Structures are given as C-alpha cells and as structure tokens.
Coordinates of C-alpha atoms in Angstrom, one line a residue:
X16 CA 0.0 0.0 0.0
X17 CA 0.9 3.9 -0.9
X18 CA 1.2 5.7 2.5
X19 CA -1.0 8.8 2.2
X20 CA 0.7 11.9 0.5
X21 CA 0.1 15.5 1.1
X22 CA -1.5 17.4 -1.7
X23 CA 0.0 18.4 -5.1
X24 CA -2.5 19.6 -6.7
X25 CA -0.3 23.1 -6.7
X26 CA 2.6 22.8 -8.5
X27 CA 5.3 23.6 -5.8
X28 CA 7.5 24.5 -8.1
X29 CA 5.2 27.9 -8.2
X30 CA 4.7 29.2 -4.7
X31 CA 1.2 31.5 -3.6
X32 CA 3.3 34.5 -3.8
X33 CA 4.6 34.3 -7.4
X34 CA 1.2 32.9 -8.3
X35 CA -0.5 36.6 -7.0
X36 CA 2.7 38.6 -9.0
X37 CA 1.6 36.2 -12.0
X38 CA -2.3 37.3 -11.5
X39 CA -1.5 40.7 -11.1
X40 CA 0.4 41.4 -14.1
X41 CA -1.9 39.4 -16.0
X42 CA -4.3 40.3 -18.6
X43 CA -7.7 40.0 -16.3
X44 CA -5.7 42.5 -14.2
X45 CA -4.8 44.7 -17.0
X46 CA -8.4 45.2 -17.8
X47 CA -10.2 45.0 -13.8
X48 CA -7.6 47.8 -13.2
X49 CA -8.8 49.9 -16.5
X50 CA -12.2 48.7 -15.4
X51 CA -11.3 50.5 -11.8
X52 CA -9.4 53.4 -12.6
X53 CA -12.0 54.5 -15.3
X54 CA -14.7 53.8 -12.7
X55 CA -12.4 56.5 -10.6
X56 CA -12.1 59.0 -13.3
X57 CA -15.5 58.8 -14.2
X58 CA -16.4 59.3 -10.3
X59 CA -14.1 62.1 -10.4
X60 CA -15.7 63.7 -13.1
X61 CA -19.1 63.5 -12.1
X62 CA -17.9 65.1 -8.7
X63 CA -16.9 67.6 -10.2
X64 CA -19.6 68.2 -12.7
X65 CA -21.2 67.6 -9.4
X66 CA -19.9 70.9 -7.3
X67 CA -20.5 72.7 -10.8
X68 CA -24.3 72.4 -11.0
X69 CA -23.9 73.1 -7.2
X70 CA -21.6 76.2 -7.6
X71 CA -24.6 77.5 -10.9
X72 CA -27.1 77.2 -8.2
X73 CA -25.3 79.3 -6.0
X74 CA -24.2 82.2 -8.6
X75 CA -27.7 81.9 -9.9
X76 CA -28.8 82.8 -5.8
X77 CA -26.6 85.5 -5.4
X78 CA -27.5 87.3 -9.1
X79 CA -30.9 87.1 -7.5
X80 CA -30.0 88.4 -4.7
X81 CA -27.9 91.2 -6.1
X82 CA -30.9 92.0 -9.1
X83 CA -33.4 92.4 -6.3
X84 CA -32.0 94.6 -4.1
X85 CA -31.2 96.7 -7.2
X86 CA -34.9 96.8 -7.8
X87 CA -35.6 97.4 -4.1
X88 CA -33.1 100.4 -3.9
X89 CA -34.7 102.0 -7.4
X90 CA -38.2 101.5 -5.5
X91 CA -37.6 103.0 -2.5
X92 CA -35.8 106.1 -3.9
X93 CA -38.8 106.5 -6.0
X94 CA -41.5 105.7 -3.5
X95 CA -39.6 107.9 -0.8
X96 CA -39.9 111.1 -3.4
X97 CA -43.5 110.4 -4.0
X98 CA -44.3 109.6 0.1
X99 CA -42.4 113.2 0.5
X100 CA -44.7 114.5 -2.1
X101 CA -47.9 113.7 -0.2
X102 CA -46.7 114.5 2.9
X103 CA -45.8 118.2 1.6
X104 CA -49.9 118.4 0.4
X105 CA -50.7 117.2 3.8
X106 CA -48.7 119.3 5.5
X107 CA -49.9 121.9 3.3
X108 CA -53.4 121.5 3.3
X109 CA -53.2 122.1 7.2
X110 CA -51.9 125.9 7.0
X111 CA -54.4 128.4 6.5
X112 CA -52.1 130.8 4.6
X113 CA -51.5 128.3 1.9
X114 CA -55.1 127.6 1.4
X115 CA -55.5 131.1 1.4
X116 CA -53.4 131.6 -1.7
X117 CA -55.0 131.7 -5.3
X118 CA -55.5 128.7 -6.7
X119 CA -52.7 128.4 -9.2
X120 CA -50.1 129.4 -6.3
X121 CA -51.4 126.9 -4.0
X122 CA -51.3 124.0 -6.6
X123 CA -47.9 125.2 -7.8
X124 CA -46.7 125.1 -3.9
X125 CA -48.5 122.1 -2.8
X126 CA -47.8 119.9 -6.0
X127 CA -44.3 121.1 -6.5
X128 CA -42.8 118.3 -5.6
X129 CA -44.5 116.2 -7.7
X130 CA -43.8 117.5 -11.0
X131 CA -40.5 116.6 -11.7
X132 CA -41.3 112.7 -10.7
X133 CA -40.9 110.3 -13.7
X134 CA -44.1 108.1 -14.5
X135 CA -46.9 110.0 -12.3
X136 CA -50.1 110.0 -13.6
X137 CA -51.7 112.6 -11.4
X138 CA -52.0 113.6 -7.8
X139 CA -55.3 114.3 -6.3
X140 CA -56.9 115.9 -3.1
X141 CA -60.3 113.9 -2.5
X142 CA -62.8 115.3 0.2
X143 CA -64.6 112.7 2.7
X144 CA -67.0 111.8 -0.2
X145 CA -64.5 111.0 -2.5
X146 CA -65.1 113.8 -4.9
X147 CA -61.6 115.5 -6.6
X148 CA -61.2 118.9 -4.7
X149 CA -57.7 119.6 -5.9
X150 CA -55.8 118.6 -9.3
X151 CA -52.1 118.5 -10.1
X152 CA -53.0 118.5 -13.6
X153 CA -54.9 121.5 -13.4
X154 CA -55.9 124.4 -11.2
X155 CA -59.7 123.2 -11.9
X156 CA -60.1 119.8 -10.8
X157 CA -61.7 117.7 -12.6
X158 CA -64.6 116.1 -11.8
X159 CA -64.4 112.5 -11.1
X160 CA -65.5 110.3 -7.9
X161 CA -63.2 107.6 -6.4
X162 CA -64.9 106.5 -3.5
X163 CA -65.1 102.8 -4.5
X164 CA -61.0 103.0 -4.6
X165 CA -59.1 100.6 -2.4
X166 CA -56.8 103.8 -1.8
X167 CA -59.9 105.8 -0.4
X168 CA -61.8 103.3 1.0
X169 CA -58.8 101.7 3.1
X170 CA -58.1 104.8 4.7
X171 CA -61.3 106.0 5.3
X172 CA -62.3 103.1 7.4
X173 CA -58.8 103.0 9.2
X174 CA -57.1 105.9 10.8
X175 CA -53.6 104.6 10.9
X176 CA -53.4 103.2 7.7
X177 CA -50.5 105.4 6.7
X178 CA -49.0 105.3 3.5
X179 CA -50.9 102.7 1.7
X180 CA -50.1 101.2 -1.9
X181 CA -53.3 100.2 -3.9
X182 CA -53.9 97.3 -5.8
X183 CA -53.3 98.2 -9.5
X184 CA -56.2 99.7 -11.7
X185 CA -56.8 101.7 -14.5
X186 CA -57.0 105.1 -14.4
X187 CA -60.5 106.8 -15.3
X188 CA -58.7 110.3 -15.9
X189 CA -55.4 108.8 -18.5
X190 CA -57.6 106.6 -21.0
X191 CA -57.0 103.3 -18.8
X192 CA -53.5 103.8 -17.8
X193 CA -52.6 100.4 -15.8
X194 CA -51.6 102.2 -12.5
X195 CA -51.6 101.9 -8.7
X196 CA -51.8 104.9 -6.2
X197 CA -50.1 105.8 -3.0
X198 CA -52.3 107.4 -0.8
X199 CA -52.5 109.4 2.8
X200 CA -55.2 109.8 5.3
X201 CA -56.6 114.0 5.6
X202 CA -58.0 114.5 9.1
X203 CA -60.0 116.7 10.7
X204 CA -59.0 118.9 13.8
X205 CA -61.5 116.3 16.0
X206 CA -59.6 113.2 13.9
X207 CA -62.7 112.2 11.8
X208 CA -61.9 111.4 8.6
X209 CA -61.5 114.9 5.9
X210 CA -60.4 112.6 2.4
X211 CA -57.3 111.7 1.0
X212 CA -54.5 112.9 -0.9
X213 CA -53.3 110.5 -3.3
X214 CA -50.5 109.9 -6.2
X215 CA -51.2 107.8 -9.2
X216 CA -47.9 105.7 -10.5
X217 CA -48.2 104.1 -14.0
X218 CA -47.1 100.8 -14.1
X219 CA -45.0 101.5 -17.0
X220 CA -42.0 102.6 -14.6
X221 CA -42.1 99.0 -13.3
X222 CA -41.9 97.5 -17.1
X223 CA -38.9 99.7 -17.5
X224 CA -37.3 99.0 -14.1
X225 CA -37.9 94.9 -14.4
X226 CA -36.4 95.3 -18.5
X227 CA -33.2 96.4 -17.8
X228 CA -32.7 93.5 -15.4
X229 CA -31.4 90.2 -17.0
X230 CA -33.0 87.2 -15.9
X231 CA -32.6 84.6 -18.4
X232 CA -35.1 83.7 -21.1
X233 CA -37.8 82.1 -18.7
X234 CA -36.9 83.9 -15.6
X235 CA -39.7 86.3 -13.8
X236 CA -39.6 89.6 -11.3
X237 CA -42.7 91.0 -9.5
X238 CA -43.6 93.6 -6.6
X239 CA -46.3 92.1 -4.7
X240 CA -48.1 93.9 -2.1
X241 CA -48.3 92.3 1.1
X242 CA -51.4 90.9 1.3
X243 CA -50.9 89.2 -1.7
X244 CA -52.1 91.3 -4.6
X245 CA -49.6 91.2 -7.7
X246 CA -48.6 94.8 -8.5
X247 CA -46.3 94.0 -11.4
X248 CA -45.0 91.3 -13.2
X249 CA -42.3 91.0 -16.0
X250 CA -43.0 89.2 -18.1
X251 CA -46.5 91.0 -18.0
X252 CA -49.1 89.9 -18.2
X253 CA -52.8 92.0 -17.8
X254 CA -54.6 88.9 -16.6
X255 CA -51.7 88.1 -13.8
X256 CA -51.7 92.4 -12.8
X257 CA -54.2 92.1 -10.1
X258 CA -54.4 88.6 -9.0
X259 CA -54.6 88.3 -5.3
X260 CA -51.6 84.7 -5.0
X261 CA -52.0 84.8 -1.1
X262 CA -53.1 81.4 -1.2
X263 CA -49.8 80.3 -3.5
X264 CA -47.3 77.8 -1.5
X265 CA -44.8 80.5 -3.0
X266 CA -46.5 83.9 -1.0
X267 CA -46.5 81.8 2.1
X268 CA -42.9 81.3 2.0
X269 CA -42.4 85.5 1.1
X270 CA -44.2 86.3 4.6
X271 CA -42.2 83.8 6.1
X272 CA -38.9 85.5 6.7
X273 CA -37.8 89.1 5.7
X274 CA -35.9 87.2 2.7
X275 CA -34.7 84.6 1.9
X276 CA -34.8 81.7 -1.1
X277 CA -36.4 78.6 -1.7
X278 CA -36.9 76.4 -5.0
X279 CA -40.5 76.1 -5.9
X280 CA -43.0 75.9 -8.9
X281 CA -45.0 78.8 -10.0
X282 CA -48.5 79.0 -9.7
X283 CA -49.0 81.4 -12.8
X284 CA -47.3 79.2 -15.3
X285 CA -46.3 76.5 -13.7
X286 CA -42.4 76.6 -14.2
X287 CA -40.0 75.6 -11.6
X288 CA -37.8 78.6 -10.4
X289 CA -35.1 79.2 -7.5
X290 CA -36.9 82.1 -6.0
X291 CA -35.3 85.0 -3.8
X292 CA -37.2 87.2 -2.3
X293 CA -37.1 90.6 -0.1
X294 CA -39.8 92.4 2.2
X295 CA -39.2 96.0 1.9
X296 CA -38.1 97.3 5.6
X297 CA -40.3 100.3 5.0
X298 CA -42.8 99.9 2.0
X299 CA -45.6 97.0 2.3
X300 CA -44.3 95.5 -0.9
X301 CA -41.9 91.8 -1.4
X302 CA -39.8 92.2 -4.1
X303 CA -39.3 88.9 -5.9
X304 CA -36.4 87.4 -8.3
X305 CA -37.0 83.9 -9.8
X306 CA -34.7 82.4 -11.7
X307 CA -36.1 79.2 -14.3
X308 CA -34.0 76.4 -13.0
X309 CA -33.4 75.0 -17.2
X310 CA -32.1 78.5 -17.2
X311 CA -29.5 78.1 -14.3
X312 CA -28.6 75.4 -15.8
X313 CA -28.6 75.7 -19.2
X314 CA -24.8 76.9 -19.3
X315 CA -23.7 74.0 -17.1
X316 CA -25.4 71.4 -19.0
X317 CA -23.8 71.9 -22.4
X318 CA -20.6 72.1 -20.5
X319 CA -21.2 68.6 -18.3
X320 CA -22.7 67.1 -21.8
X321 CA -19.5 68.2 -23.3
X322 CA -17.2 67.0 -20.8
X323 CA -19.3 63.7 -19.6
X324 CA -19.2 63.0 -23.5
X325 CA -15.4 63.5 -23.7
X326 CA -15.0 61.7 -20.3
X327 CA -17.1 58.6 -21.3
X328 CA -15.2 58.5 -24.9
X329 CA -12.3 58.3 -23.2
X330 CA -13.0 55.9 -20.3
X331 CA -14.7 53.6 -22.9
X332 CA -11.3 54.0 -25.1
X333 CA -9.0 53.6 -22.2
X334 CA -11.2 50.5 -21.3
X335 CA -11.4 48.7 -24.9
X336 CA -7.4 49.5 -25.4
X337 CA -6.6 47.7 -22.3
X338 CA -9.3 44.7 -23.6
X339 CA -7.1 44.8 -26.5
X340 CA -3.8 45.3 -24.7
X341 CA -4.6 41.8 -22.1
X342 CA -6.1 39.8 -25.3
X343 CA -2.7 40.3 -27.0
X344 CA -1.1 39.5 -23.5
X345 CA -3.3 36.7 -23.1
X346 CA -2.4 36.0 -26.4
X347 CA 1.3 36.2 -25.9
X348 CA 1.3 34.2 -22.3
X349 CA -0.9 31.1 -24.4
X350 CA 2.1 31.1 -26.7
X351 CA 4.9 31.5 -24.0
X352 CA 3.2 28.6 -22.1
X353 CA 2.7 26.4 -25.3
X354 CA 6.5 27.0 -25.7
X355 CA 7.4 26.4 -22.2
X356 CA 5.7 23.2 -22.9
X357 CA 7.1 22.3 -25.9
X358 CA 10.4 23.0 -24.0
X359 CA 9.7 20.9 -21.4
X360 CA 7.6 18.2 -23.2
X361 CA 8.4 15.4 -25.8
X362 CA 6.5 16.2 -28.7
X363 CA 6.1 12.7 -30.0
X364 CA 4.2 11.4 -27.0
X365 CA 3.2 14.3 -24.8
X366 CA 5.5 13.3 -21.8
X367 CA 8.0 15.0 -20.0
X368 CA 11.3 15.3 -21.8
X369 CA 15.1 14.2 -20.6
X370 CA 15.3 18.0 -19.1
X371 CA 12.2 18.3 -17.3
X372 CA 12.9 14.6 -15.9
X373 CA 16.3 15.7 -14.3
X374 CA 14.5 18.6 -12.2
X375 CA 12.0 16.9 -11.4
X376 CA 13.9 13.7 -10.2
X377 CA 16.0 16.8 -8.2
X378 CA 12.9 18.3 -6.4
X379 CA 11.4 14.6 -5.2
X380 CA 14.7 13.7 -4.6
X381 CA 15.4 16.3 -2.2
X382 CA 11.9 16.1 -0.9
X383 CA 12.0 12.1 -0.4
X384 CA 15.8 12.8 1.6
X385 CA 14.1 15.8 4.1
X386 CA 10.7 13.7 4.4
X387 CA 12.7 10.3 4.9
X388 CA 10.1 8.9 3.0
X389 CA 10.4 6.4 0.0
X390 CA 11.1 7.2 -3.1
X391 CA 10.4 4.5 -6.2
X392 CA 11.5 4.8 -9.8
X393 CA 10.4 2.5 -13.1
X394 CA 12.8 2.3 -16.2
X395 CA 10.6 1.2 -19.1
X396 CA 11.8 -0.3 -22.2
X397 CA 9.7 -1.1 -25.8
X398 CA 10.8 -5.0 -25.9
X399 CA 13.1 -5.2 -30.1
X400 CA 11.6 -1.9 -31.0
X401 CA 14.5 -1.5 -33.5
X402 CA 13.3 -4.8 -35.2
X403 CA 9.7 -3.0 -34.9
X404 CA 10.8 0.1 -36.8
X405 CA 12.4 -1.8 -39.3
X406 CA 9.4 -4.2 -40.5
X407 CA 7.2 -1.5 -40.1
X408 CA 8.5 1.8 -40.6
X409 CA 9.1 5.0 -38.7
X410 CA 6.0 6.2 -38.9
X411 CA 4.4 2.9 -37.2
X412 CA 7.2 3.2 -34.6
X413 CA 6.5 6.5 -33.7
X414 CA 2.9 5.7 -33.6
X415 CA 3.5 2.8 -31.2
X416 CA 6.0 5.0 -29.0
X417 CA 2.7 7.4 -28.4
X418 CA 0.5 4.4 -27.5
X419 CA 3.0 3.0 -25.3
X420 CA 3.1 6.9 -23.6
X421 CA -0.7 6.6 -23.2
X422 CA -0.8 3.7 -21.1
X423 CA 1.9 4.8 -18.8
X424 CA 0.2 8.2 -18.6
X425 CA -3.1 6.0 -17.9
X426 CA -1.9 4.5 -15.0
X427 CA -0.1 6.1 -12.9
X428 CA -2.9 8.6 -11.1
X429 CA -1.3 10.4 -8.2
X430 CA -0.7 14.1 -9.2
X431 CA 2.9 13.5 -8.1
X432 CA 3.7 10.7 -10.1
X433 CA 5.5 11.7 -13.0
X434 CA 6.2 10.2 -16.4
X435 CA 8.9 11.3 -18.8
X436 CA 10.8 10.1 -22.3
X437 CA 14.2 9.2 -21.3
X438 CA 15.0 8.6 -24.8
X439 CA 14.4 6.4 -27.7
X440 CA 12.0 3.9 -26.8
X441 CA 12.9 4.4 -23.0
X442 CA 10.7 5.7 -20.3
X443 CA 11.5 6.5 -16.4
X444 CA 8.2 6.9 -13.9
X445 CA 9.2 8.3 -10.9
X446 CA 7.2 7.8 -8.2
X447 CA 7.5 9.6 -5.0
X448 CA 6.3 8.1 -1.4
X449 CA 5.8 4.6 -2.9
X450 CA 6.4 1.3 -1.6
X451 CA 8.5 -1.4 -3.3
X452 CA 5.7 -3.3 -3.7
X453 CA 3.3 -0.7 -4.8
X454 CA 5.9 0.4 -7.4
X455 CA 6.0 -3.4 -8.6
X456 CA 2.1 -3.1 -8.7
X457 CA 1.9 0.0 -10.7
X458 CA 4.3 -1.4 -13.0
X459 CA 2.7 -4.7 -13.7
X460 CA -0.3 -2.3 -14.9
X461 CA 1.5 -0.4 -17.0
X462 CA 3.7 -3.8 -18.8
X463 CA 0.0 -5.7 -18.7
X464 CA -1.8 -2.3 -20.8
X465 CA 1.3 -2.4 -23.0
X466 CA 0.3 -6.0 -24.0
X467 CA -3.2 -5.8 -24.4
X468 CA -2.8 -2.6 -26.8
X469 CA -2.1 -5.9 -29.0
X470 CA 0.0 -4.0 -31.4
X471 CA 1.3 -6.6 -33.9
X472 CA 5.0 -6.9 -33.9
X473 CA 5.3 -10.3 -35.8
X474 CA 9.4 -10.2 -35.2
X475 CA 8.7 -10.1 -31.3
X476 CA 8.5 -14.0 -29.5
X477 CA 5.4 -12.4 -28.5
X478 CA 3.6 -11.6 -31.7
X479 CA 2.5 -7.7 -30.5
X480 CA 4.4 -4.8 -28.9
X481 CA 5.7 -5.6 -25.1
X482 CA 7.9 -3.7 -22.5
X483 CA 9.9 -4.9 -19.9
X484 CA 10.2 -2.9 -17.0
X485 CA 13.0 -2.2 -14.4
X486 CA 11.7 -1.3 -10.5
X487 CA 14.0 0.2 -7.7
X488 CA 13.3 1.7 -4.4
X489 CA 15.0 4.2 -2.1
X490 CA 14.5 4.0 1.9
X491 CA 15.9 6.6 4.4
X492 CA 18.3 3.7 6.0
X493 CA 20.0 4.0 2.4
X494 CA 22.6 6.7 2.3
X495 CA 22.9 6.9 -1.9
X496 CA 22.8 9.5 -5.0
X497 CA 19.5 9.9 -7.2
X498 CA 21.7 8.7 -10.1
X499 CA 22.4 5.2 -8.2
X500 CA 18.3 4.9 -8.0
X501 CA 18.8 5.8 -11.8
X502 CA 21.0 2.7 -12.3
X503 CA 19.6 0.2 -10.0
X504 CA 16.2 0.4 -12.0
X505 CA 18.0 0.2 -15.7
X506 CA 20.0 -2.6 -14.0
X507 CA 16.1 -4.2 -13.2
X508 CA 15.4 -3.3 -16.6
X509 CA 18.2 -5.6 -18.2
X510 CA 17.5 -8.7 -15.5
X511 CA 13.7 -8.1 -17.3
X512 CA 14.9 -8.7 -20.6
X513 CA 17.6 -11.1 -19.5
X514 CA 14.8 -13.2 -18.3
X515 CA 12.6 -13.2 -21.2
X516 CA 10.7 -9.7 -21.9
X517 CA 7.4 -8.5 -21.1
X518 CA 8.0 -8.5 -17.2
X519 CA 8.7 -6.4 -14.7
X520 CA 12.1 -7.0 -12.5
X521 CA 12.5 -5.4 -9.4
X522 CA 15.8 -4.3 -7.6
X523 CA 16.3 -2.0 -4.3
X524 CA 18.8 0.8 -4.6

C-alpha cells in the first residue's frame, strides 16, 4: 500500500506568492484595473460636474439676490420722493395761509414736488366723499369720484393706515392707464376722517425698471403687495396684474422670513424657479427674483454634456485598449506557455522530456531525503523496438511510441507521479512516497496495458508490442545518490529482458 501523501494539486514549483505577482500582471488584471481606474475617473468627473451644478445654483442665488435689491433700492428712492410729495400736500393743506393763496399758487406750492417725478399719472386731493377737490394737472379739478378706490376706502375706514399702496387699476382720468396709487389719510381737527390725498404711478415705470434687469429667457420679477395682490410682473401679463396669490405655496414662504430663497414651482405658469425674495423694511411690498431652474442650468449642461461626452469616450477608449492590450497579453502568455511546454515536453508522445525529468527527479529527490520517505523509480523499455521500426516503418514506430506513452500516462494517477521520455523507446516513472511493492504493482499495470494494446510486432516471441520494466526503491536507511536509484532500475530493466521480456524485475537501490 501507498502511504498517504500530502496534496500536489499546486505545482510547488510555483509558490502563492509568485502565483499573486503572475495574477497581477496578467491580462484579467490589466483590464479589472482599467475597469477600476475608469470607474475612478468617471467618479471624479461627475464630482466635479457635481460641485458645478452646485456652484450654478449658488451664482444663480446671489445674481438674484444682487438684481433684487437693485430693484428694491430704485423703488424706494422712487416711492420715498413720492411719500415726500404727499406729505408736503398734507402738511400743506393744514396751514391756512397756503389755502389762502390763489389757486394756481397753491397748486404750484403744494404739488411742487411732484412735477418733476418720472411716471406720475396725477395727484389728487379727494374730500370725505371721494369727490376731486384739488388737481395737479390743473388748477380746476376735474370732476371725477373715487370713493369705490381701495386707496380711499382703506383709509377712510382705518385711521392709521399710513401710507398705503393700492392694488393696480386703470386710471378713469389717462384713457385706462394700468396704475396703482399711493395714498394718505386727511384728518379733521377732531380726527374724523376729511379725504385723502393721493399719487397715481403708472405701471410703465415698473416694465422699465424689471427690463433692464437680466433674468434669463424664462426667468420672472414682480412687486407684490403684502397681502398678496400682484402689483407687477415681468414678463406681463394683464390677466396676472391684479391677481390676489395669497393662497400660492410661494406667497407663504415670502411672509415667512424678511428674505430669503427657496426652489419652488410657479403657480401662474407653472415653471420651476429658485426664487429669492425681499420684504421691503419700510414699504408694504416683497420684491421677488426667480430664476427658471433650465435656465440656471442651461450653461452648465452643455458644458457637463461636453465633458461627460469627452469623459465617457475616453473611459470607454482607455477601457477597450486595455481589452485589446490583455487579449494580446493573453495571447502572448498562451504562446509562451505552449513554448514552455514544448520545451519541457516530448512532442512525439506528450510526456516530460530528458530536461524536465532531471528537475523533477531533483525536487522529489530532495523532498523524499528531508521527508525520509520512499522514493520509487520504473525504467521502461519497448521489448526489439528497433526490429519493430524496421518491419514496419518510422511512422508505425513513432505511432506505437505514443500508444505506449498513453498507457503509462493512464496508469499512474497520483498528481505527483511523473512520467517522462528518457530517450528512444525508453521511459523512467518516478514515483515519489511509494512502496517497493506498490511500485511493482503499478508497473505490472503499465507492462500488462502495453500487451493488451495488442500492437502486432510479428518479429517479437510475443507476436505484438511488449515492455519490460525495471523497478528500484530508495529507503531513508539508504545513504545513496538519485543517479544510483537511476542505475539500480536500468539494471532491473536488463534482468527483465535477461529473463525473457514483457516483465517487470524489481531491484532495491
């Protein structure tokens, strides 16, 4: 019996760590490395295509920002002239030597102010029942009633009112001028309520204001009055002027904070915007700048197409090259390996040749010595193959040499045992960690398949192809030389033939 040997299913000759070198510069490592590093460069990119959509979002916020407070600023300068301007009539209307002057003085000293402002319609004096008493336009006022007037009405019914901006209307005196008014409260000496003086704006100021303002081809700007009623829009539109959006998600967040931005949808035409938006600290207005978020990023979508497209060309690129660079590799280690075979193979019958033989008797040698274990060898030998070659040719002889390797290929099993062409019609089997007797057994097999391939060899005593075979065995007691081993199995080998052919003879190193 064959005392149980480790496993050799890995070549020892090629140890785990030159295996991993071997994998790694490989050609499934040449393209799982292009696989990861244009995995990396594509994450790279998109990080940084990434913080660019981030950083459009941001510039997009503070143009917004910046474009609104412009707006504010132009407002309030405006707004503050005409707030002056009724506050002079007010204060005016309360001295009794101005209302004592004639009536073209008085207008030109109470509506002074006034006249130089850009965009003013007119600027009346209403009495407590809403008829015009006084008329910047003319030192005969015109007769007109504007009781039914959000600007009359508010401040009629509230005494501290103030100065209150009107929803926007059209005017009865300019043709239908789209305007809104700014208006004060006139008291009487008790506090009851003595009319109004008010200052129509055409909205035109706010067209021209909101056009000189880039916002992108989709963007929007309006002044909305704080209770919701849109004062202007750009761009305008009549049926928007008007509209009362307190209920809109997007007023809600205005009166939230005193400014601030959020991204939202519009309820007028239902685009998606970033929105920024500003209460006025001293007017009851919100100021808002919305910027269409295609629009924001219109710029830095052409450039991430462009540079994704460039990116992805040139991943998929480096990717196929390196396909192409570890198929040739592959290519190339195939034919280095065939050639390493070759080199270390017999060609005619697909055993190890003479070379390969000599390390590998080296390694189990050196093994079998450290181990002390046994170490067997067969010397097998094609019985008159000369007399074969000539009565049947080269070709046949050849032909039966690679049958012959076949059988002894067949039979011995163990991945250490080894097989090799020591020349001519001469074979050596080494067989490491095996018995005398199991070596004798194994190489009864291989002379008994020999004889039953019943090759016809009609100058042989035995009518077909035979092989005598030589057996010798190494034990640690046994202080000798590989080569010894070598010549006490050819010397088994000639006591075979000696004694008739087609047997196996066995002698002990």
């Amino acid at each position: 019996m064959n005392p149980p040997r480790e496993d050799r299913s890995a070549p020892p000759s090629v140890p785990g760590r030159a295996r991993l070198i071997k994998w790694l510069t490989g050609p499934r490592a040449i393209f799982y490395g292009s696989l990861v590093v244009a995995f990396v460069m594509a994450s790279l990119c998109a990080t940084v295509l990434y913080q660019s959509r981030h950083d459009a979002m941001e510039r997009a916020r503070e143009n917004s920002r910046n474009v609104a407070l412009i707006a504010e600023r132009d407002i309030e300068r405006n707004f503050e002239l005409y707030a002056l301007s009724l506050q002079a009539v007010v204060e005016g209307l309360g001295k009794p030597e101005v209302m004592a002057l004639p009536p073209h003085l008085r207008s030109q000293l109470l509506f002074d102010r006034a006249a130089t402002a850009d965009y003013l319609g007119s600027m009346l004096v209403l009495d407590a029942a809403g008829n015009v008493v006084m008329d910047s336009a003319s030192d005969t006022p015109r007769k007109a009633n504007f009781a039914d007037r959000d600007y009359f009405t508010v401040q009629r019914d509230n005494p501290n009112a103030g100065l209150f901006v009107s929803a926007p209307f059209h005017s009865r005196l300019r043709n239908g001028a789209p305007s809104i008014a700014l208006s004060r409260r006139l008291s009487n000496a008790d506090g009851s309520f003595a009319g109004i003086v008010m200052i129509a704006i055409n909205l035109e100021y706010f067209h021209r204001l909101f056009a000189g303002l880039s916002l992108g081809p989709h963007g929007a700007i309006s002044v909305i009055a704080q209770n919701g009623v849109m004062i202007m829009r750009q761009p305008y539109d009549s049926a928007v002027v008007g509209r009362n959006i307190s209920k809109a998600s997007t007023f809600r967040k205005f009166r939230s904070a005193a400014e601030g931005s959020f991204l939202d949808t519009s309820s007028i035409d239902g685009v998606r915007r970033l929105y920024f938006f500003r209460n006025f600290p001293q007017l009851p207005l919100i100021i808002m700048v919305a910027e269409a978020q295609p629009d924001i990023y219109a710029a830095w979508r052409r450039r991430a197409l462009t540079i994704g497209s460039l990116m992805g060309a040139f991943a998929l690129g480096f990717v196929a090259l390196s396909f192409m660079l570890g198929t040739q590799l592959r290519r190339r280690m195939r034919a280095e390996s065939e050639l390493e075979l070759l080199a270390r193979t017999d060609s005619l019958t697909g055993l190890h040749n003479r070379r390969t033989l000599g390390e590998i008797l080296d390694l189990e040698w050196r093994r079998a010595r450290r181990a002390r274990g046994v170490f067997s060898l067969l010397f097998v030998d094609i019985d008159r193959f000369k007399a074969y070659n000539d009565k049947y040719g080269h070709q046949a002889g050849d032909d039966a040499l690679a049958a012959v390797a076949r059988c002894i290929g067949e039979n011995i099993r163990r991945p250490a045992d080894t097989a090799a062409r020591y020349g001519g019609e001469e074979f050596i089997v080494v067989l490491p960690d095996t018995l005398r007797e199991g070596a004798y057994a194994i190489a009864e097999k291989i002379r008994l398949a020999i004889s039953e391939l019943a090759i016809e060899h009609s100058e042989s005593e035995y009518g077909r192809v035979t092989a005598s075979i030589g057996s010798a065995s190494w034990t640690p007691e046994q202080d000798i030389d590989v080569t010894q081993v070598i010549k006490a199995a050819d010397q088994a080998l000639y006591d075979a033939k000696a004694r008739g052919r087609n047997r196996v003879a066995t002698c002990a190193a």
